[in-house]
PDB file of C-alpha atoms in Angstrom:
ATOM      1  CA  UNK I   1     149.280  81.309 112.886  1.00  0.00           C
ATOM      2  CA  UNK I   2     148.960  79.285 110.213  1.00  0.00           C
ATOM      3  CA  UNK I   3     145.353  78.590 108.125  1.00  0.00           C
ATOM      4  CA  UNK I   4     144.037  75.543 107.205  1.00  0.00           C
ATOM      5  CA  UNK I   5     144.399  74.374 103.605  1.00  0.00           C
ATOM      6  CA  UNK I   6     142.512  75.817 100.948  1.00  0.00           C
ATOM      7  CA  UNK I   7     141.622  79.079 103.242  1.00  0.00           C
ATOM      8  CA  UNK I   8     142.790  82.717 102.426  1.00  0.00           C
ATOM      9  CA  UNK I   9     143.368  85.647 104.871  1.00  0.00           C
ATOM     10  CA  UNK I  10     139.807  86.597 103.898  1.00  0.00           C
ATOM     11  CA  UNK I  11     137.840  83.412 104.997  1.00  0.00           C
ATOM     12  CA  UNK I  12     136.077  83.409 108.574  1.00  0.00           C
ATOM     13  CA  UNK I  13     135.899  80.983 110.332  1.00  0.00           C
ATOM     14  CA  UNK I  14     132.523  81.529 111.917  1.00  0.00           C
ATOM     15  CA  UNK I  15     129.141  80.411 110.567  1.00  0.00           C
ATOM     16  CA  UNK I  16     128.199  82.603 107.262  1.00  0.00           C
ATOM     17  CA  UNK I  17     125.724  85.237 108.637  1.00  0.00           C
ATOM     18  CA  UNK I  18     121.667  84.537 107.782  1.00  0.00           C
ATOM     19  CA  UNK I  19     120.914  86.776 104.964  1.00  0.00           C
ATOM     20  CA  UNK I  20     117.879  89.194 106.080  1.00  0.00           C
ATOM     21  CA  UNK I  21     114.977  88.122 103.353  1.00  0.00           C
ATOM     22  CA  UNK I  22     113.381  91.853 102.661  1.00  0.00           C
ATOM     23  CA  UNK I  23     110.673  91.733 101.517  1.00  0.00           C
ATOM     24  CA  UNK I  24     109.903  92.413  97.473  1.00  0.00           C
ATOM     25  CA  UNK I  25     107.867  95.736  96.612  1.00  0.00           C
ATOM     26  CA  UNK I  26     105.312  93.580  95.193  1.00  0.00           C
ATOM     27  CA  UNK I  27     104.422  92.147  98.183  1.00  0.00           C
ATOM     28  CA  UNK I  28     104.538  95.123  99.853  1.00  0.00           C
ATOM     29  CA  UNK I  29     101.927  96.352  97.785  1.00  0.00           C
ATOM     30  CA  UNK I  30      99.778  93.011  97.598  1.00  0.00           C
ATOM     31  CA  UNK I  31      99.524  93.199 101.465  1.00  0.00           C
ATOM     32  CA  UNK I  32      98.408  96.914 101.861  1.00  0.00           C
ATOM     33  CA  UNK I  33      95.182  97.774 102.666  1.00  0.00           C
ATOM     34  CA  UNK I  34      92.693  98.694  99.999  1.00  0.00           C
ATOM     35  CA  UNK I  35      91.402 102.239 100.023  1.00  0.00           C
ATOM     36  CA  UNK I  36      87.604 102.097 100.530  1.00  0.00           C
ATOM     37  CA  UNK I  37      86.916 104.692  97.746  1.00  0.00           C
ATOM     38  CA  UNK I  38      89.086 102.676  95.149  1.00  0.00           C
ATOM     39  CA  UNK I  39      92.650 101.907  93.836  1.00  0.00           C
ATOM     40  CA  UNK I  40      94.100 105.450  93.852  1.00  0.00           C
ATOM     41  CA  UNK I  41      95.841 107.146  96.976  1.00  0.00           C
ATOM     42  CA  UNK I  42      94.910 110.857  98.550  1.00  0.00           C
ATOM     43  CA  UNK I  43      97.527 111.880  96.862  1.00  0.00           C
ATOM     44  CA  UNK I  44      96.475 110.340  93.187  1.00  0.00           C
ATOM     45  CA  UNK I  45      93.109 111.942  93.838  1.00  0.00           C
ATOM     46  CA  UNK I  46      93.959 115.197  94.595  1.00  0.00           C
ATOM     47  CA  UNK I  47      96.584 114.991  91.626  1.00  0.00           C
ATOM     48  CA  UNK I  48      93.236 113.900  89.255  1.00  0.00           C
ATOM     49  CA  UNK I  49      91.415 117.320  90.889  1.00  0.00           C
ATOM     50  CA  UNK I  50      93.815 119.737  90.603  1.00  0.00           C
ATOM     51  CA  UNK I  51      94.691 118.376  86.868  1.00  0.00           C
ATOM     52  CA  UNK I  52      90.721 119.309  86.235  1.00  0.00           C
ATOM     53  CA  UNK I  53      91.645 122.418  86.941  1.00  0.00           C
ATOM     54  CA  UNK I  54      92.072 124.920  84.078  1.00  0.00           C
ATOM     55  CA  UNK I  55      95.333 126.764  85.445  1.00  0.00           C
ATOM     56  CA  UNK I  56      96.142 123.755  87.521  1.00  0.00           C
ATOM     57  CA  UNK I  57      95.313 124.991  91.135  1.00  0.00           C
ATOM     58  CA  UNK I  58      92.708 124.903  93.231  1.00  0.00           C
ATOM     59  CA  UNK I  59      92.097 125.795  96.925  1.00  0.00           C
ATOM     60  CA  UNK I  60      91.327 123.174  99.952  1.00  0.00           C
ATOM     61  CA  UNK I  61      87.627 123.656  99.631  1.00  0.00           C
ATOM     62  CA  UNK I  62      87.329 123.019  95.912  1.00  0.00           C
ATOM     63  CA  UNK I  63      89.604 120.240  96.346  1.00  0.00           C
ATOM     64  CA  UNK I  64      87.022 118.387  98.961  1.00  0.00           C
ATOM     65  CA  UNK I  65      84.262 119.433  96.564  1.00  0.00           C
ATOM     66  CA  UNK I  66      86.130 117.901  93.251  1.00  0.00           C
ATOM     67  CA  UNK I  67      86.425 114.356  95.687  1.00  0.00           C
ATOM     68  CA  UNK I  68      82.239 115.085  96.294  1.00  0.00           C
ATOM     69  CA  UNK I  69      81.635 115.252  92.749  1.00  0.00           C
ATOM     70  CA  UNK I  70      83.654 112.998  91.102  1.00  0.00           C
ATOM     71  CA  UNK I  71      84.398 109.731  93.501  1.00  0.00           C
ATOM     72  CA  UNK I  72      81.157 108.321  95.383  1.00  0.00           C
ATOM     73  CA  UNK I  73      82.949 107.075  98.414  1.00  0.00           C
ATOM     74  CA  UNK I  74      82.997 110.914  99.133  1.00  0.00           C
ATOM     75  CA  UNK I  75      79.802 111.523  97.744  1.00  0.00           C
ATOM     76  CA  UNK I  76      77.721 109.788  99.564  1.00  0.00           C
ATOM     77  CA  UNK I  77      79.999 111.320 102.556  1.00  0.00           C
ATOM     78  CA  UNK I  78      79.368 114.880 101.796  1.00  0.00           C
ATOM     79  CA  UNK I  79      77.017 116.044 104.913  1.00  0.00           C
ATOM     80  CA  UNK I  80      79.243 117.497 107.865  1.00  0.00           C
ATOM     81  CA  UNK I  81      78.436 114.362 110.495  1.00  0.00           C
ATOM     82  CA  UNK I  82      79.502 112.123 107.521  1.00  0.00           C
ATOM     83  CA  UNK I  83      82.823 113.790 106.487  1.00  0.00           C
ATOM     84  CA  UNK I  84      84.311 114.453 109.305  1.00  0.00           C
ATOM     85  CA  UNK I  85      86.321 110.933 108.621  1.00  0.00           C
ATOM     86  CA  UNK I  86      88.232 112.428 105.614  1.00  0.00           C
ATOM     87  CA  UNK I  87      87.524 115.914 105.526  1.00  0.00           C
ATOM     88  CA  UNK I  88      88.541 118.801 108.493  1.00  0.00           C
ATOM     89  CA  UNK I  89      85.091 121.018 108.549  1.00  0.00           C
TER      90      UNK I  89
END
């Protein structure tokens, strides 16, 4: 079988495939959903708590009680009916 002029072994000749348009991390970010307490994740919070921390650790309940102190969103959450939400009591 011959090819038609000006085509290699290589060329197809079916229609050139639609390119999947993934989306860009930045959009990714722009369209997730804001944290009610403020920009940082659970896990950049709890990072911030346990970096408070003289020796670096803390346990689960000082953890919850760092988030009371130090970021209102969980402060004003702090009685058991209110925390049950973000916090296992």
């Amino acid at each position: 079988m011959s090819l038609p002029p000006g085509m290699s072994a290589g060329h197809s000749l079916l229609p050139p495939k639609k390119k999947r348009c993934r989306k860009k991390p930045s959009d990714q970010l722009a369209q997730k959903k804001p944290n009610p307490w403020g920009e940082d994740s659970y896990s950049d919070i709890i990072a911030k708590a346990l970096e408070s921390a003289p020796d670096g650790r803390l346990k689960l309940n000082e953890i919850y009680q760092w988030f009371s102190d130090n970021i209102p969103y969980f402060r004003d959450r702090s009685s058991q009916e209110d925390a049950a939400g973000w916090k296992v009591g």
